[in-house]
């Protein structure tokens, strides 16, 4: 197993953000979609496993992990735009 951290490009991050949204209401569907994306070559098996683990984290930890996994500024911007605001709302209770 590699000690290199897994990084995701902006297209992959966009898929993960969609999976997070699906997972909120239909975890089984999120798993099926992740498997389909992996079979289609969007994610490696290692990335698939890491994303499965990401989906069970609480929201703040999920945002933090996804930010760390973002490969470039474009991917990081997607995370900020779609999840960071939600994390602040959750933390502030509003």
JSON list of N, CA and C in Angstrom, two decimals, residues 27-75:
[
{"chain": "A", "resi": 27, "resn": "UNK", "atom": "N", "xyz": [-28.46, 6.12, 0.81]},
{"chain": "A", "resi": 27, "resn": "UNK", "atom": "CA", "xyz": [-27.10, 5.57, 0.89]},
{"chain": "A", "resi": 27, "resn": "UNK", "atom": "C", "xyz": [-26.85, 4.40, -0.06]},
{"chain": "A", "resi": 28, "resn": "UNK", "atom": "N", "xyz": [-27.83, 3.55, -0.24]},
{"chain": "A", "resi": 28, "resn": "UNK", "atom": "CA", "xyz": [-27.67, 2.42, -1.14]},
{"chain": "A", "resi": 28, "resn": "UNK", "atom": "C", "xyz": [-27.46, 2.86, -2.58]},
{"chain": "A", "resi": 29, "resn": "UNK", "atom": "N", "xyz": [-28.19, 3.88, -2.98]},
{"chain": "A", "resi": 29, "resn": "UNK", "atom": "CA", "xyz": [-28.05, 4.42, -4.33]},
{"chain": "A", "resi": 29, "resn": "UNK", "atom": "C", "xyz": [-26.68, 5.06, -4.51]},
{"chain": "A", "resi": 30, "resn": "UNK", "atom": "N", "xyz": [-26.19, 5.74, -3.47]},
{"chain": "A", "resi": 30, "resn": "UNK", "atom": "CA", "xyz": [-24.86, 6.35, -3.54]},
{"chain": "A", "resi": 30, "resn": "UNK", "atom": "C", "xyz": [-23.79, 5.27, -3.72]},
{"chain": "A", "resi": 31, "resn": "UNK", "atom": "N", "xyz": [-23.95, 4.16, -3.03]},
{"chain": "A", "resi": 31, "resn": "UNK", "atom": "CA", "xyz": [-23.00, 3.05, -3.15]},
{"chain": "A", "resi": 31, "resn": "UNK", "atom": "C", "xyz": [-23.04, 2.46, -4.56]},
{"chain": "A", "resi": 32, "resn": "UNK", "atom": "N", "xyz": [-24.24, 2.27, -5.09]},
{"chain": "A", "resi": 32, "resn": "UNK", "atom": "CA", "xyz": [-24.37, 1.73, -6.45]},
{"chain": "A", "resi": 32, "resn": "UNK", "atom": "C", "xyz": [-23.75, 2.67, -7.48]},
{"chain": "A", "resi": 33, "resn": "UNK", "atom": "N", "xyz": [-23.98, 3.97, -7.32]},
{"chain": "A", "resi": 33, "resn": "UNK", "atom": "CA", "xyz": [-23.41, 4.94, -8.26]},
{"chain": "A", "resi": 33, "resn": "UNK", "atom": "C", "xyz": [-21.89, 4.97, -8.14]},
{"chain": "A", "resi": 34, "resn": "UNK", "atom": "N", "xyz": [-21.36, 4.89, -6.93]},
{"chain": "A", "resi": 34, "resn": "UNK", "atom": "CA", "xyz": [-19.91, 4.85, -6.74]},
{"chain": "A", "resi": 34, "resn": "UNK", "atom": "C", "xyz": [-19.32, 3.62, -7.42]},
{"chain": "A", "resi": 35, "resn": "UNK", "atom": "N", "xyz": [-19.95, 2.48, -7.26]},
{"chain": "A", "resi": 35, "resn": "UNK", "atom": "CA", "xyz": [-19.48, 1.25, -7.91]},
{"chain": "A", "resi": 35, "resn": "UNK", "atom": "C", "xyz": [-19.51, 1.39, -9.43]},
{"chain": "A", "resi": 36, "resn": "UNK", "atom": "N", "xyz": [-20.58, 2.00, -9.95]},
{"chain": "A", "resi": 36, "resn": "UNK", "atom": "CA", "xyz": [-20.68, 2.19, -11.40]},
{"chain": "A", "resi": 36, "resn": "UNK", "atom": "C", "xyz": [-19.58, 3.13, -11.91]},
{"chain": "A", "resi": 37, "resn": "UNK", "atom": "N", "xyz": [-19.32, 4.20, -11.17]},
{"chain": "A", "resi": 37, "resn": "UNK", "atom": "CA", "xyz": [-18.25, 5.12, -11.55]},
{"chain": "A", "resi": 37, "resn": "UNK", "atom": "C", "xyz": [-16.89, 4.44, -11.51]},
{"chain": "A", "resi": 38, "resn": "UNK", "atom": "N", "xyz": [-16.70, 3.58, -10.53]},
{"chain": "A", "resi": 38, "resn": "UNK", "atom": "CA", "xyz": [-15.44, 2.84, -10.42]},
{"chain": "A", "resi": 38, "resn": "UNK", "atom": "C", "xyz": [-15.30, 1.87, -11.59]},
{"chain": "A", "resi": 39, "resn": "UNK", "atom": "N", "xyz": [-16.37, 1.17, -11.92]},
{"chain": "A", "resi": 39, "resn": "UNK", "atom": "CA", "xyz": [-16.35, 0.24, -13.06]},
{"chain": "A", "resi": 39, "resn": "UNK", "atom": "C", "xyz": [-16.08, 0.98, -14.37]},
{"chain": "A", "resi": 40, "resn": "UNK", "atom": "N", "xyz": [-16.57, 2.22, -14.45]},
{"chain": "A", "resi": 40, "resn": "UNK", "atom": "CA", "xyz": [-16.37, 3.03, -15.66]},
{"chain": "A", "resi": 40, "resn": "UNK", "atom": "C", "xyz": [-14.98, 3.67, -15.72]},
{"chain": "A", "resi": 41, "resn": "UNK", "atom": "N", "xyz": [-14.18, 3.47, -14.66]},
{"chain": "A", "resi": 41, "resn": "UNK", "atom": "CA", "xyz": [-12.82, 3.98, -14.66]},
{"chain": "A", "resi": 41, "resn": "UNK", "atom": "C", "xyz": [-12.65, 5.38, -14.08]},
{"chain": "A", "resi": 42, "resn": "UNK", "atom": "N", "xyz": [-13.71, 5.94, -13.51]},
{"chain": "A", "resi": 42, "resn": "UNK", "atom": "CA", "xyz": [-13.60, 7.27, -12.91]},
{"chain": "A", "resi": 42, "resn": "UNK", "atom": "C", "xyz": [-12.76, 7.24, -11.63]},
{"chain": "A", "resi": 43, "resn": "UNK", "atom": "N", "xyz": [-12.84, 6.13, -10.90]},
{"chain": "A", "resi": 43, "resn": "UNK", "atom": "CA", "xyz": [-12.10, 5.96, -9.66]},
{"chain": "A", "resi": 43, "resn": "UNK", "atom": "C", "xyz": [-11.38, 4.63, -9.67]},
{"chain": "A", "resi": 44, "resn": "UNK", "atom": "N", "xyz": [-10.21, 4.60, -9.04]},
{"chain": "A", "resi": 44, "resn": "UNK", "atom": "CA", "xyz": [-9.51, 3.33, -8.83]},
{"chain": "A", "resi": 44, "resn": "UNK", "atom": "C", "xyz": [-10.20, 2.61, -7.66]},
{"chain": "A", "resi": 45, "resn": "UNK", "atom": "N", "xyz": [-9.86, 1.35, -7.46]},
{"chain": "A", "resi": 45, "resn": "UNK", "atom": "CA", "xyz": [-10.42, 0.62, -6.32]},
{"chain": "A", "resi": 45, "resn": "UNK", "atom": "C", "xyz": [-10.00, 1.27, -5.00]},
{"chain": "A", "resi": 46, "resn": "UNK", "atom": "N", "xyz": [-8.78, 1.77, -4.93]},
{"chain": "A", "resi": 46, "resn": "UNK", "atom": "CA", "xyz": [-8.30, 2.45, -3.72]},
{"chain": "A", "resi": 46, "resn": "UNK", "atom": "C", "xyz": [-9.10, 3.72, -3.47]},
{"chain": "A", "resi": 47, "resn": "UNK", "atom": "N", "xyz": [-9.35, 4.49, -4.53]},
{"chain": "A", "resi": 47, "resn": "UNK", "atom": "CA", "xyz": [-10.15, 5.70, -4.40]},
{"chain": "A", "resi": 47, "resn": "UNK", "atom": "C", "xyz": [-11.58, 5.37, -4.00]},
{"chain": "A", "resi": 48, "resn": "UNK", "atom": "N", "xyz": [-12.12, 4.31, -4.56]},
{"chain": "A", "resi": 48, "resn": "UNK", "atom": "CA", "xyz": [-13.48, 3.86, -4.23]},
{"chain": "A", "resi": 48, "resn": "UNK", "atom": "C", "xyz": [-13.58, 3.56, -2.75]},
{"chain": "A", "resi": 49, "resn": "UNK", "atom": "N", "xyz": [-12.61, 2.84, -2.22]},
{"chain": "A", "resi": 49, "resn": "UNK", "atom": "CA", "xyz": [-12.60, 2.51, -0.79]},
{"chain": "A", "resi": 49, "resn": "UNK", "atom": "C", "xyz": [-12.53, 3.79, 0.05]},
{"chain": "A", "resi": 50, "resn": "UNK", "atom": "N", "xyz": [-11.65, 4.71, -0.33]},
{"chain": "A", "resi": 50, "resn": "UNK", "atom": "CA", "xyz": [-11.50, 5.96, 0.41]},
{"chain": "A", "resi": 50, "resn": "UNK", "atom": "C", "xyz": [-12.80, 6.78, 0.38]},
{"chain": "A", "resi": 51, "resn": "UNK", "atom": "N", "xyz": [-13.48, 6.77, -0.74]},
{"chain": "A", "resi": 51, "resn": "UNK", "atom": "CA", "xyz": [-14.75, 7.51, -0.85]},
{"chain": "A", "resi": 51, "resn": "UNK", "atom": "C", "xyz": [-15.82, 6.87, 0.02]},
{"chain": "A", "resi": 52, "resn": "UNK", "atom": "N", "xyz": [-15.83, 5.55, 0.07]},
{"chain": "A", "resi": 52, "resn": "UNK", "atom": "CA", "xyz": [-16.78, 4.86, 0.96]},
{"chain": "A", "resi": 52, "resn": "UNK", "atom": "C", "xyz": [-16.57, 5.30, 2.40]},
{"chain": "A", "resi": 53, "resn": "UNK", "atom": "N", "xyz": [-15.30, 5.41, 2.81]},
{"chain": "A", "resi": 53, "resn": "UNK", "atom": "CA", "xyz": [-14.98, 5.85, 4.17]},
{"chain": "A", "resi": 53, "resn": "UNK", "atom": "C", "xyz": [-15.37, 7.32, 4.37]},
{"chain": "A", "resi": 54, "resn": "UNK", "atom": "N", "xyz": [-15.19, 8.12, 3.35]},
{"chain": "A", "resi": 54, "resn": "UNK", "atom": "CA", "xyz": [-15.55, 9.53, 3.41]},
{"chain": "A", "resi": 54, "resn": "UNK", "atom": "C", "xyz": [-17.05, 9.70, 3.66]},
{"chain": "A", "resi": 55, "resn": "UNK", "atom": "N", "xyz": [-17.85, 8.87, 3.02]},
{"chain": "A", "resi": 55, "resn": "UNK", "atom": "CA", "xyz": [-19.30, 9.00, 3.12]},
{"chain": "A", "resi": 55, "resn": "UNK", "atom": "C", "xyz": [-19.86, 8.71, 4.50]},
{"chain": "A", "resi": 56, "resn": "UNK", "atom": "N", "xyz": [-19.08, 8.08, 5.37]},
{"chain": "A", "resi": 56, "resn": "UNK", "atom": "CA", "xyz": [-19.57, 7.80, 6.72]},
{"chain": "A", "resi": 56, "resn": "UNK", "atom": "C", "xyz": [-19.07, 8.79, 7.76]},
{"chain": "A", "resi": 57, "resn": "UNK", "atom": "N", "xyz": [-18.22, 9.74, 7.34]},
{"chain": "A", "resi": 57, "resn": "UNK", "atom": "CA", "xyz": [-17.72, 10.76, 8.26]},
{"chain": "A", "resi": 57, "resn": "UNK", "atom": "C", "xyz": [-18.81, 11.78, 8.57]},
{"chain": "A", "resi": 58, "resn": "UNK", "atom": "N", "xyz": [-18.66, 12.46, 9.72]},
{"chain": "A", "resi": 58, "resn": "UNK", "atom": "CA", "xyz": [-19.58, 13.57, 9.96]},
{"chain": "A", "resi": 58, "resn": "UNK", "atom": "C", "xyz": [-19.22, 14.70, 8.99]},
{"chain": "A", "resi": 59, "resn": "UNK", "atom": "N", "xyz": [-20.11, 15.65, 8.85]},
{"chain": "A", "resi": 59, "resn": "UNK", "atom": "CA", "xyz": [-19.99, 16.65, 7.79]},
{"chain": "A", "resi": 59, "resn": "UNK", "atom": "C", "xyz": [-18.69, 17.45, 7.87]},
{"chain": "A", "resi": 60, "resn": "UNK", "atom": "N", "xyz": [-18.31, 17.89, 9.05]},
{"chain": "A", "resi": 60, "resn": "UNK", "atom": "CA", "xyz": [-17.09, 18.70, 9.19]},
{"chain": "A", "resi": 60, "resn": "UNK", "atom": "C", "xyz": [-15.87, 17.89, 8.79]},
{"chain": "A", "resi": 61, "resn": "UNK", "atom": "N", "xyz": [-15.77, 16.65, 9.26]},
{"chain": "A", "resi": 61, "resn": "UNK", "atom": "CA", "xyz": [-14.64, 15.80, 8.90]},
{"chain": "A", "resi": 61, "resn": "UNK", "atom": "C", "xyz": [-14.65, 15.47, 7.41]},
{"chain": "A", "resi": 62, "resn": "UNK", "atom": "N", "xyz": [-15.85, 15.31, 6.84]},
{"chain": "A", "resi": 62, "resn": "UNK", "atom": "CA", "xyz": [-15.98, 15.02, 5.42]},
{"chain": "A", "resi": 62, "resn": "UNK", "atom": "C", "xyz": [-15.42, 16.18, 4.59]},
{"chain": "A", "resi": 63, "resn": "UNK", "atom": "N", "xyz": [-15.79, 17.39, 4.95]},
{"chain": "A", "resi": 63, "resn": "UNK", "atom": "CA", "xyz": [-15.30, 18.57, 4.23]},
{"chain": "A", "resi": 63, "resn": "UNK", "atom": "C", "xyz": [-13.79, 18.65, 4.34]},
{"chain": "A", "resi": 64, "resn": "UNK", "atom": "N", "xyz": [-13.27, 18.45, 5.53]},
{"chain": "A", "resi": 64, "resn": "UNK", "atom": "CA", "xyz": [-11.83, 18.52, 5.75]},
{"chain": "A", "resi": 64, "resn": "UNK", "atom": "C", "xyz": [-11.09, 17.47, 4.92]},
{"chain": "A", "resi": 65, "resn": "UNK", "atom": "N", "xyz": [-11.58, 16.25, 4.92]},
{"chain": "A", "resi": 65, "resn": "UNK", "atom": "CA", "xyz": [-10.94, 15.17, 4.17]},
{"chain": "A", "resi": 65, "resn": "UNK", "atom": "C", "xyz": [-10.99, 15.43, 2.67]},
{"chain": "A", "resi": 66, "resn": "UNK", "atom": "N", "xyz": [-12.11, 15.92, 2.20]},
{"chain": "A", "resi": 66, "resn": "UNK", "atom": "CA", "xyz": [-12.24, 16.19, 0.77]},
{"chain": "A", "resi": 66, "resn": "UNK", "atom": "C", "xyz": [-11.36, 17.36, 0.34]},
{"chain": "A", "resi": 67, "resn": "UNK", "atom": "N", "xyz": [-11.23, 18.35, 1.19]},
{"chain": "A", "resi": 67, "resn": "UNK", "atom": "CA", "xyz": [-10.32, 19.46, 0.88]},
{"chain": "A", "resi": 67, "resn": "UNK", "atom": "C", "xyz": [-8.89, 18.96, 0.78]},
{"chain": "A", "resi": 68, "resn": "UNK", "atom": "N", "xyz": [-8.48, 18.10, 1.69]},
{"chain": "A", "resi": 68, "resn": "UNK", "atom": "CA", "xyz": [-7.12, 17.55, 1.67]},
{"chain": "A", "resi": 68, "resn": "UNK", "atom": "C", "xyz": [-6.88, 16.70, 0.43]},
{"chain": "A", "resi": 69, "resn": "UNK", "atom": "N", "xyz": [-7.92, 16.07, -0.08]},
{"chain": "A", "resi": 69, "resn": "UNK", "atom": "CA", "xyz": [-7.78, 15.17, -1.24]},
{"chain": "A", "resi": 69, "resn": "UNK", "atom": "C", "xyz": [-7.88, 15.91, -2.57]},
{"chain": "A", "resi": 70, "resn": "UNK", "atom": "N", "xyz": [-8.20, 17.19, -2.53]},
{"chain": "A", "resi": 70, "resn": "UNK", "atom": "CA", "xyz": [-8.36, 17.95, -3.77]},
{"chain": "A", "resi": 70, "resn": "UNK", "atom": "C", "xyz": [-7.01, 18.21, -4.43]},
{"chain": "A", "resi": 71, "resn": "UNK", "atom": "N", "xyz": [-6.92, 17.84, -5.70]},
{"chain": "A", "resi": 71, "resn": "UNK", "atom": "CA", "xyz": [-5.66, 17.88, -6.44]},
{"chain": "A", "resi": 71, "resn": "UNK", "atom": "C", "xyz": [-5.22, 19.30, -6.81]},
{"chain": "A", "resi": 72, "resn": "UNK", "atom": "N", "xyz": [-6.18, 20.17, -7.10]},
{"chain": "A", "resi": 72, "resn": "UNK", "atom": "CA", "xyz": [-5.81, 21.48, -7.61]},
{"chain": "A", "resi": 72, "resn": "UNK", "atom": "C", "xyz": [-6.80, 22.53, -7.11]},
{"chain": "A", "resi": 73, "resn": "UNK", "atom": "N", "xyz": [-6.56, 23.79, -7.51]},
{"chain": "A", "resi": 73, "resn": "UNK", "atom": "CA", "xyz": [-7.41, 24.89, -7.07]},
{"chain": "A", "resi": 73, "resn": "UNK", "atom": "C", "xyz": [-8.86, 24.74, -7.54]},
{"chain": "A", "resi": 74, "resn": "UNK", "atom": "N", "xyz": [-9.03, 24.20, -8.74]},
{"chain": "A", "resi": 74, "resn": "UNK", "atom": "CA", "xyz": [-10.39, 24.02, -9.26]},
{"chain": "A", "resi": 74, "resn": "UNK", "atom": "C", "xyz": [-11.18, 23.03, -8.39]},
{"chain": "A", "resi": 75, "resn": "UNK", "atom": "N", "xyz": [-10.55, 21.93, -8.03]},
{"chain": "A", "resi": 75, "resn": "UNK", "atom": "CA", "xyz": [-11.21, 20.93, -7.17]},
{"chain": "A", "resi": 75, "resn": "UNK", "atom": "C", "xyz": [-11.48, 21.52, -5.79]}
]
